[in-house]
mmCIF file with all atom_site columns, C-alpha atoms in Angstrom:
data_model
loop_
_atom_site.group_PDB
_atom_site.id
_atom_site.type_symbol
_atom_site.label_atom_id
_atom_site.label_alt_id
_atom_site.label_comp_id
_atom_site.label_asym_id
_atom_site.label_entity_id
_atom_site.label_seq_id
_atom_site.pdbx_PDB_ins_code
_atom_site.Cartn_x
_atom_site.Cartn_y
_atom_site.Cartn_z
_atom_site.occupancy
_atom_site.B_iso_or_equiv
_atom_site.pdbx_formal_charge
_atom_site.auth_seq_id
_atom_site.auth_comp_id
_atom_site.auth_asym_id
_atom_site.auth_atom_id
_atom_site.pdbx_PDB_model_num
ATOM 1   C CA . LEU U 1 1   ? 2.592   -23.368 3.646   1.00 0.00 ? 1441 LEU U CA 1
ATOM 2   C CA . ASN U 1 2   ? 5.627   -24.274 5.690   1.00 0.00 ? 1442 ASN U CA 1
ATOM 3   C CA . ARG U 1 3   ? 6.254   -21.592 8.123   1.00 0.00 ? 1443 ARG U CA 1
ATOM 4   C CA . ASN U 1 4   ? 10.019  -22.009 7.412   1.00 0.00 ? 1444 ASN U CA 1
ATOM 5   C CA . ASP U 1 5   ? 9.785   -21.933 3.685   1.00 0.00 ? 1445 ASP U CA 1
ATOM 6   C CA . GLN U 1 6   ? 11.672  -18.187 3.116   1.00 0.00 ? 1446 GLN U CA 1
ATOM 7   C CA . SER U 1 7   ? 9.693   -18.284 -0.300  1.00 0.00 ? 1447 SER U CA 1
ATOM 8   C CA . THR U 1 8   ? 6.524   -18.276 1.705   1.00 0.00 ? 1448 THR U CA 1
ATOM 9   C CA . MET U 1 9   ? 7.112   -15.609 2.999   1.00 0.00 ? 1449 MET U CA 1
ATOM 10  C CA . THR U 1 10  ? 6.344   -12.818 0.450   1.00 0.00 ? 1450 THR U CA 1
ATOM 11  C CA . ILE U 1 11  ? 2.308   -13.169 -1.190  1.00 0.00 ? 1451 ILE U CA 1
ATOM 12  C CA . ARG U 1 12  ? 2.445   -9.965  -4.048  1.00 0.00 ? 1452 ARG U CA 1
ATOM 13  C CA . VAL U 1 13  ? -1.311  -8.749  -4.825  1.00 0.00 ? 1453 VAL U CA 1
ATOM 14  C CA . SER U 1 14  ? -2.146  -6.736  -7.806  1.00 0.00 ? 1454 SER U CA 1
ATOM 15  C CA . LEU U 1 15  ? -3.196  -3.344  -7.723  1.00 0.00 ? 1455 LEU U CA 1
ATOM 16  C CA . ASP U 1 16  ? -6.596  -4.499  -9.494  1.00 0.00 ? 1456 ASP U CA 1
ATOM 17  C CA . ASP U 1 17  ? -7.107  -6.237  -6.731  1.00 0.00 ? 1457 ASP U CA 1
ATOM 18  C CA . LEU U 1 18  ? -5.645  -3.639  -4.061  1.00 0.00 ? 1458 LEU U CA 1
ATOM 19  C CA . PRO U 1 19  ? -9.173  -2.416  -3.249  1.00 0.00 ? 1459 PRO U CA 1
ATOM 20  C CA . GLU U 1 20  ? -10.599 -5.044  -2.750  1.00 0.00 ? 1460 GLU U CA 1
ATOM 21  C CA . THR U 1 21  ? -8.124  -6.573  -0.852  1.00 0.00 ? 1461 THR U CA 1
ATOM 22  C CA . VAL U 1 22  ? -7.847  -3.830  1.604   1.00 0.00 ? 1462 VAL U CA 1
ATOM 23  C CA . SER U 1 23  ? -11.602 -3.637  2.192   1.00 0.00 ? 1463 SER U CA 1
ATOM 24  C CA . LEU U 1 24  ? -12.117 -7.448  2.920   1.00 0.00 ? 1464 LEU U CA 1
ATOM 25  C CA . HIS U 1 25  ? -8.357  -8.158  5.172   1.00 0.00 ? 1465 HIS U CA 1
ATOM 26  C CA . TYR U 1 26  ? -7.462  -5.023  6.638   1.00 0.00 ? 1466 TYR U CA 1
ATOM 27  C CA . GLY U 1 27  ? -10.061 -1.309  6.659   1.00 0.00 ? 1467 GLY U CA 1
ATOM 28  C CA . THR U 1 28  ? -8.913  2.181   6.074   1.00 0.00 ? 1468 THR U CA 1
ATOM 29  C CA . SER U 1 29  ? -6.712  2.732   8.659   1.00 0.00 ? 1469 SER U CA 1
ATOM 30  C CA . ALA U 1 30  ? -2.895  2.134   7.828   1.00 0.00 ? 1470 ALA U CA 1
ATOM 31  C CA . TYR U 1 31  ? 0.440   3.907   9.001   1.00 0.00 ? 1471 TYR U CA 1
ATOM 32  C CA . ILE U 1 32  ? 2.297   5.945   6.038   1.00 0.00 ? 1472 ILE U CA 1
ATOM 33  C CA . ILE U 1 33  ? 5.917   5.885   6.133   1.00 0.00 ? 1473 ILE U CA 1
ATOM 34  C CA . THR U 1 34  ? 7.648   8.915   4.223   1.00 0.00 ? 1474 THR U CA 1
ATOM 35  C CA . SER U 1 35  ? 11.575  10.083  4.773   1.00 0.00 ? 1475 SER U CA 1
ATOM 36  C CA . ALA U 1 36  ? 14.105  13.212  3.227   1.00 0.00 ? 1476 ALA U CA 1
ATOM 37  C CA . GLY U 1 37  ? 16.494  10.694  3.368   1.00 0.00 ? 1477 GLY U CA 1
ATOM 38  C CA . ILE U 1 38  ? 18.665  12.065  5.933   1.00 0.00 ? 1478 ILE U CA 1
ATOM 39  C CA . LEU U 1 39  ? 16.025  12.468  8.891   1.00 0.00 ? 1479 LEU U CA 1
ATOM 40  C CA . SER U 1 40  ? 14.546  9.064   10.488  1.00 0.00 ? 1480 SER U CA 1
ATOM 41  C CA . PRO U 1 41  ? 11.511  8.183   9.015   1.00 0.00 ? 1481 PRO U CA 1
ATOM 42  C CA . ARG U 1 42  ? 8.777   9.643   9.478   1.00 0.00 ? 1482 ARG U CA 1
ATOM 43  C CA . VAL U 1 43  ? 5.270   7.258   10.065  1.00 0.00 ? 1483 VAL U CA 1
ATOM 44  C CA . THR U 1 44  ? 2.163   8.511   10.329  1.00 0.00 ? 1484 THR U CA 1
ATOM 45  C CA . ASN U 1 45  ? -1.323  6.777   11.017  1.00 0.00 ? 1485 ASN U CA 1
ATOM 46  C CA . VAL U 1 46  ? -4.170  7.389   8.765   1.00 0.00 ? 1486 VAL U CA 1
ATOM 47  C CA . GLU U 1 47  ? -7.400  6.808   6.917   1.00 0.00 ? 1487 GLU U CA 1
ATOM 48  C CA . VAL U 1 48  ? -7.455  6.211   3.228   1.00 0.00 ? 1488 VAL U CA 1
ATOM 49  C CA . ILE U 1 49  ? -9.844  5.793   0.660   1.00 0.00 ? 1489 ILE U CA 1
ATOM 50  C CA . PHE U 1 50  ? -9.509  4.621   -2.799  1.00 0.00 ? 1490 PHE U CA 1
ATOM 51  C CA . ASP U 1 51  ? -10.362 6.457   -5.540  1.00 0.00 ? 1491 ASP U CA 1
ATOM 52  C CA . GLN U 1 52  ? -10.268 5.910   -9.553  1.00 0.00 ? 1492 GLN U CA 1
ATOM 53  C CA . VAL U 1 53  ? -8.964  9.038   -11.532 1.00 0.00 ? 1493 VAL U CA 1
ATOM 54  C CA . ILE U 1 54  ? -8.332  9.560   -14.926 1.00 0.00 ? 1494 ILE U CA 1
ATOM 55  C CA . VAL U 1 55  ? -4.729  10.000  -15.897 1.00 0.00 ? 1495 VAL U CA 1
ATOM 56  C CA . GLU U 1 56  ? -2.783  11.537  -18.751 1.00 0.00 ? 1496 GLU U CA 1
ATOM 57  C CA . PRO U 1 57  ? -0.724  10.405  -21.150 1.00 0.00 ? 1497 PRO U CA 1
ATOM 58  C CA . ASN U 1 58  ? 3.120   11.205  -20.236 1.00 0.00 ? 1498 ASN U CA 1
ATOM 59  C CA . PRO U 1 59  ? 3.848   14.773  -22.700 1.00 0.00 ? 1499 PRO U CA 1
ATOM 60  C CA . VAL U 1 60  ? 7.399   13.424  -22.963 1.00 0.00 ? 1500 VAL U CA 1
ATOM 61  C CA . ASP U 1 61  ? 6.429   10.328  -25.104 1.00 0.00 ? 1501 ASP U CA 1
ATOM 62  C CA . ASN U 1 62  ? 5.009   13.397  -28.133 1.00 0.00 ? 1502 ASN U CA 1
ATOM 63  C CA . ASN U 1 63  ? 1.757   10.230  -28.646 1.00 0.00 ? 1503 ASN U CA 1
ATOM 64  C CA . THR U 1 64  ? -0.639  12.198  -29.091 1.00 0.00 ? 1504 THR U CA 1
ATOM 65  C CA . ASN U 1 65  ? -2.907  8.946   -29.933 1.00 0.00 ? 1505 ASN U CA 1
ATOM 66  C CA . GLU U 1 66  ? -2.283  7.513   -26.994 1.00 0.00 ? 1506 GLU U CA 1
ATOM 67  C CA . PRO U 1 67  ? -5.831  7.210   -24.556 1.00 0.00 ? 1507 PRO U CA 1
ATOM 68  C CA . LYS U 1 68  ? -6.130  8.594   -21.292 1.00 0.00 ? 1508 LYS U CA 1
ATOM 69  C CA . GLN U 1 69  ? -5.950  5.798   -18.676 1.00 0.00 ? 1509 GLN U CA 1
ATOM 70  C CA . GLN U 1 70  ? -8.322  5.499   -15.771 1.00 0.00 ? 1510 GLN U CA 1
ATOM 71  C CA . GLN U 1 71  ? -5.949  4.576   -12.758 1.00 0.00 ? 1511 GLN U CA 1
ATOM 72  C CA . THR U 1 72  ? -6.385  3.360   -9.279  1.00 0.00 ? 1512 THR U CA 1
ATOM 73  C CA . ILE U 1 73  ? -5.353  5.982   -6.425  1.00 0.00 ? 1513 ILE U CA 1
ATOM 74  C CA . ILE U 1 74  ? -5.273  6.301   -2.869  1.00 0.00 ? 1514 ILE U CA 1
ATOM 75  C CA . ARG U 1 75  ? -6.342  9.617   -0.951  1.00 0.00 ? 1515 ARG U CA 1
ATOM 76  C CA . THR U 1 76  ? -5.507  10.477  2.848   1.00 0.00 ? 1516 THR U CA 1
ATOM 77  C CA . ARG U 1 77  ? -4.517  13.343  4.551   1.00 0.00 ? 1517 ARG U CA 1
ATOM 78  C CA . LEU U 1 78  ? -1.549  14.078  6.292   1.00 0.00 ? 1518 LEU U CA 1
ATOM 79  C CA . GLY U 1 79  ? 0.209   16.917  8.138   1.00 0.00 ? 1519 GLY U CA 1
ATOM 80  C CA . LYS U 1 80  ? 2.313   19.286  7.460   1.00 0.00 ? 1520 LYS U CA 1
ATOM 81  C CA . SER U 1 81  ? 5.736   17.785  8.600   1.00 0.00 ? 1521 SER U CA 1
ATOM 82  C CA . ALA U 1 82  ? 4.949   14.899  6.886   1.00 0.00 ? 1522 ALA U CA 1
ATOM 83  C CA . CYS U 1 83  ? 4.200   17.037  3.494   1.00 0.00 ? 1523 CYS U CA 1
ATOM 84  C CA . LYS U 1 84  ? 7.299   18.556  4.024   1.00 0.00 ? 1524 LYS U CA 1
ATOM 85  C CA . GLU U 1 85  ? 8.977   15.012  3.890   1.00 0.00 ? 1525 GLU U CA 1
ATOM 86  C CA . LEU U 1 86  ? 7.322   14.612  0.063   1.00 0.00 ? 1526 LEU U CA 1
ATOM 87  C CA . LYS U 1 87  ? 8.034   17.194  -1.039  1.00 0.00 ? 1527 LYS U CA 1
ATOM 88  C CA . ALA U 1 88  ? 12.114  16.175  -0.459  1.00 0.00 ? 1528 ALA U CA 1
ATOM 89  C CA . ASN U 1 89  ? 10.841  12.908  -1.538  1.00 0.00 ? 1529 ASN U CA 1
ATOM 90  C CA . GLN U 1 90  ? 7.363   11.929  -3.209  1.00 0.00 ? 1530 GLN U CA 1
ATOM 91  C CA . ASN U 1 91  ? 8.454   8.345   -2.399  1.00 0.00 ? 1531 ASN U CA 1
ATOM 92  C CA . LEU U 1 92  ? 6.875   6.936   0.132   1.00 0.00 ? 1532 LEU U CA 1
ATOM 93  C CA . THR U 1 93  ? 5.006   3.471   1.851   1.00 0.00 ? 1533 THR U CA 1
ATOM 94  C CA . ILE U 1 94  ? 1.592   2.473   3.014   1.00 0.00 ? 1534 ILE U CA 1
ATOM 95  C CA . LEU U 1 95  ? 1.833   -0.223  5.965   1.00 0.00 ? 1535 LEU U CA 1
ATOM 96  C CA . TRP U 1 96  ? -1.161  -1.770  6.932   1.00 0.00 ? 1536 TRP U CA 1
ATOM 97  C CA . PRO U 1 97  ? -0.262  -3.972  10.145  1.00 0.00 ? 1537 PRO U CA 1
ATOM 98  C CA . ALA U 1 98  ? -0.650  -8.260  10.663  1.00 0.00 ? 1538 ALA U CA 1
ATOM 99  C CA . ASN U 1 99  ? -4.718  -9.166  10.386  1.00 0.00 ? 1539 ASN U CA 1
ATOM 100 C CA . SER U 1 100 ? -5.438  -11.891 7.263   1.00 0.00 ? 1540 SER U CA 1
ATOM 101 C CA . TYR U 1 101 ? -3.996  -15.083 7.214   1.00 0.00 ? 1541 TYR U CA 1
ATOM 102 C CA . VAL U 1 102 ? -3.030  -17.457 4.525   1.00 0.00 ? 1542 VAL U CA 1
ATOM 103 C CA . SER U 1 103 ? -3.496  -20.950 5.720   1.00 0.00 ? 1543 SER U CA 1
ATOM 104 C CA . THR U 1 104 ? -2.408  -24.569 4.227   1.00 0.00 ? 1544 THR U CA 1
ATOM 105 C CA . ASN U 1 105 ? -4.001  -24.833 1.192   1.00 0.00 ? 1545 ASN U CA 1
ATOM 106 C CA . GLY U 1 106 ? -3.515  -21.200 0.334   1.00 0.00 ? 1546 GLY U CA 1
ATOM 107 C CA . ALA U 1 107 ? -6.795  -19.715 0.904   1.00 0.00 ? 1547 ALA U CA 1
ATOM 108 C CA . THR U 1 108 ? -6.835  -16.099 2.300   1.00 0.00 ? 1548 THR U CA 1
ATOM 109 C CA . GLY U 1 109 ? -9.177  -14.795 4.527   1.00 0.00 ? 1549 GLY U CA 1
ATOM 110 C CA . GLY U 1 110 ? -10.185 -12.550 7.480   1.00 0.00 ? 1550 GLY U CA 1
ATOM 111 C CA . LYS U 1 111 ? -8.982  -12.442 11.231  1.00 0.00 ? 1551 LYS U CA 1
ATOM 112 C CA . ARG U 1 112 ? -7.985  -15.911 12.381  1.00 0.00 ? 1552 ARG U CA 1
ATOM 113 C CA . GLU U 1 113 ? -9.645  -17.307 14.948  1.00 0.00 ? 1553 GLU U CA 1
ATOM 114 C CA . ASN U 1 114 ? -8.897  -19.503 18.221  1.00 0.00 ? 1554 ASN U CA 1
ATOM 115 C CA . ASN U 1 115 ? -10.056 -22.360 16.080  1.00 0.00 ? 1555 ASN U CA 1
ATOM 116 C CA . GLU U 1 116 ? -8.260  -21.748 13.155  1.00 0.00 ? 1556 GLU U CA 1
ATOM 117 C CA . GLU U 1 117 ? -5.922  -24.582 11.861  1.00 0.00 ? 1557 GLU U CA 1
ATOM 118 C CA . LYS U 1 118 ? -1.786  -23.632 13.192  1.00 0.00 ? 1558 LYS U CA 1
ATOM 119 C CA . ASP U 1 119 ? -0.342  -24.006 9.767   1.00 0.00 ? 1559 ASP U CA 1
ATOM 120 C CA . THR U 1 120 ? -1.780  -20.078 9.061   1.00 0.00 ? 1560 THR U CA 1
ATOM 121 C CA . MET U 1 121 ? 0.496   -17.156 8.780   1.00 0.00 ? 1561 MET U CA 1
ATOM 122 C CA . VAL U 1 122 ? -0.949  -13.886 9.827   1.00 0.00 ? 1562 VAL U CA 1
ATOM 123 C CA . LEU U 1 123 ? -0.163  -11.155 7.092   1.00 0.00 ? 1563 LEU U CA 1
ATOM 124 C CA . SER U 1 124 ? 0.950   -7.634  7.106   1.00 0.00 ? 1564 SER U CA 1
ATOM 125 C CA . LEU U 1 125 ? 0.135   -5.723  3.593   1.00 0.00 ? 1565 LEU U CA 1
ATOM 126 C CA . ILE U 1 126 ? 2.806   -3.262  2.685   1.00 0.00 ? 1566 ILE U CA 1
ATOM 127 C CA . VAL U 1 127 ? 2.191   -0.856  -0.696  1.00 0.00 ? 1567 VAL U CA 1
ATOM 128 C CA . ASP U 1 128 ? 5.053   1.385   -1.467  1.00 0.00 ? 1568 ASP U CA 1
ATOM 129 C CA . GLY U 1 129 ? 3.673   4.506   -4.023  1.00 0.00 ? 1569 GLY U CA 1
ATOM 130 C CA . ARG U 1 130 ? 4.100   7.834   -4.941  1.00 0.00 ? 1570 ARG U CA 1
ATOM 131 C CA . LEU U 1 131 ? 2.733   11.205  -4.844  1.00 0.00 ? 1571 LEU U CA 1
ATOM 132 C CA . LEU U 1 132 ? -0.145  11.717  -7.716  1.00 0.00 ? 1572 LEU U CA 1
ATOM 133 C CA . THR U 1 133 ? 1.845   15.469  -7.899  1.00 0.00 ? 1573 THR U CA 1
ATOM 134 C CA . LYS U 1 134 ? 4.719   16.880  -7.909  1.00 0.00 ? 1574 LYS U CA 1
ATOM 135 C CA . THR U 1 135 ? 3.983   19.037  -4.826  1.00 0.00 ? 1575 THR U CA 1
ATOM 136 C CA . PRO U 1 136 ? 2.081   18.143  -1.598  1.00 0.00 ? 1576 PRO U CA 1
ATOM 137 C CA . PRO U 1 137 ? -0.351  20.770  0.026   1.00 0.00 ? 1577 PRO U CA 1
ATOM 138 C CA . GLU U 1 138 ? 2.524   23.456  2.111   1.00 0.00 ? 1578 GLU U CA 1
ATOM 139 C CA . GLY U 1 139 ? 0.630   23.150  4.789   1.00 0.00 ? 1579 GLY U CA 1
ATOM 140 C CA . GLY U 1 140 ? -0.234  19.775  5.091   1.00 0.00 ? 1580 GLY U CA 1
ATOM 141 C CA . GLY U 1 141 ? -3.632  18.655  3.770   1.00 0.00 ? 1581 GLY U CA 1
ATOM 142 C CA . GLU U 1 142 ? -5.218  15.283  1.119   1.00 0.00 ? 1582 GLU U CA 1
ATOM 143 C CA . ILE U 1 143 ? -2.493  13.801  -1.040  1.00 0.00 ? 1583 ILE U CA 1
ATOM 144 C CA . GLU U 1 144 ? -3.426  11.430  -3.830  1.00 0.00 ? 1584 GLU U CA 1
ATOM 145 C CA . ILE U 1 145 ? -0.779  8.278   -3.886  1.00 0.00 ? 1585 ILE U CA 1
ATOM 146 C CA . VAL U 1 146 ? -0.318  6.159   -6.983  1.00 0.00 ? 1586 VAL U CA 1
ATOM 147 C CA . PRO U 1 147 ? 0.668   2.181   -5.607  1.00 0.00 ? 1587 PRO U CA 1
ATOM 148 C CA . LEU U 1 148 ? 3.369   1.241   -7.352  1.00 0.00 ? 1588 LEU U CA 1
ATOM 149 C CA . SER U 1 149 ? 3.540   -2.305  -6.016  1.00 0.00 ? 1589 SER U CA 1
ATOM 150 C CA . ALA U 1 150 ? 2.045   -3.896  -3.277  1.00 0.00 ? 1590 ALA U CA 1
ATOM 151 C CA . MET U 1 151 ? 2.773   -7.009  -1.359  1.00 0.00 ? 1591 MET U CA 1
ATOM 152 C CA . GLN U 1 152 ? 1.255   -9.306  1.688   1.00 0.00 ? 1592 GLN U CA 1
ATOM 153 C CA . HIS U 1 153 ? 4.233   -10.537 4.346   1.00 0.00 ? 1593 HIS U CA 1
ATOM 154 C CA . ALA U 1 154 ? 4.167   -12.554 6.958   1.00 0.00 ? 1594 ALA U CA 1
ATOM 155 C CA . PRO U 1 155 ? 6.370   -11.604 10.143  1.00 0.00 ? 1595 PRO U CA 1
ATOM 156 C CA . ARG U 1 156 ? 9.748   -14.143 9.774   1.00 0.00 ? 1596 ARG U CA 1
ATOM 157 C CA . THR U 1 157 ? 9.439   -16.382 13.343  1.00 0.00 ? 1597 THR U CA 1
ATOM 158 C CA . LEU U 1 158 ? 12.636  -17.071 15.946  1.00 0.00 ? 1598 LEU U CA 1
#
């Protein structure tokens, strides 16, 4: 991979592979970024866990034959202020700081060691998501997040 090649800055992560990617390369500590729109974004350090839930078919579709589906969600706890922002805007971003690398042959791995080849990129993981329920807990508490997209991203160099 060429560090100056803009096309190699972002690597999409399949939502099916997201729990394994986090487990192998990032761990449970992440940052959630929320915004009510008019205020500065709020960044909160959280512990996350992945879980599976059964999701009912969309009632708007009026298709009673549609089966229930199993979906991966992310569970965490947020405080009162972050939940207040989520009440105004159910969309959020989860950030795992740069911790994993991609080598010149495209293989991904864990933390980069001192003896790793020089042409490796350290990658952050960014997940966009939304609340599973329309209303977050009033005074803070556990929330469930549906991941919508995920990517590993290398910082731009000067």
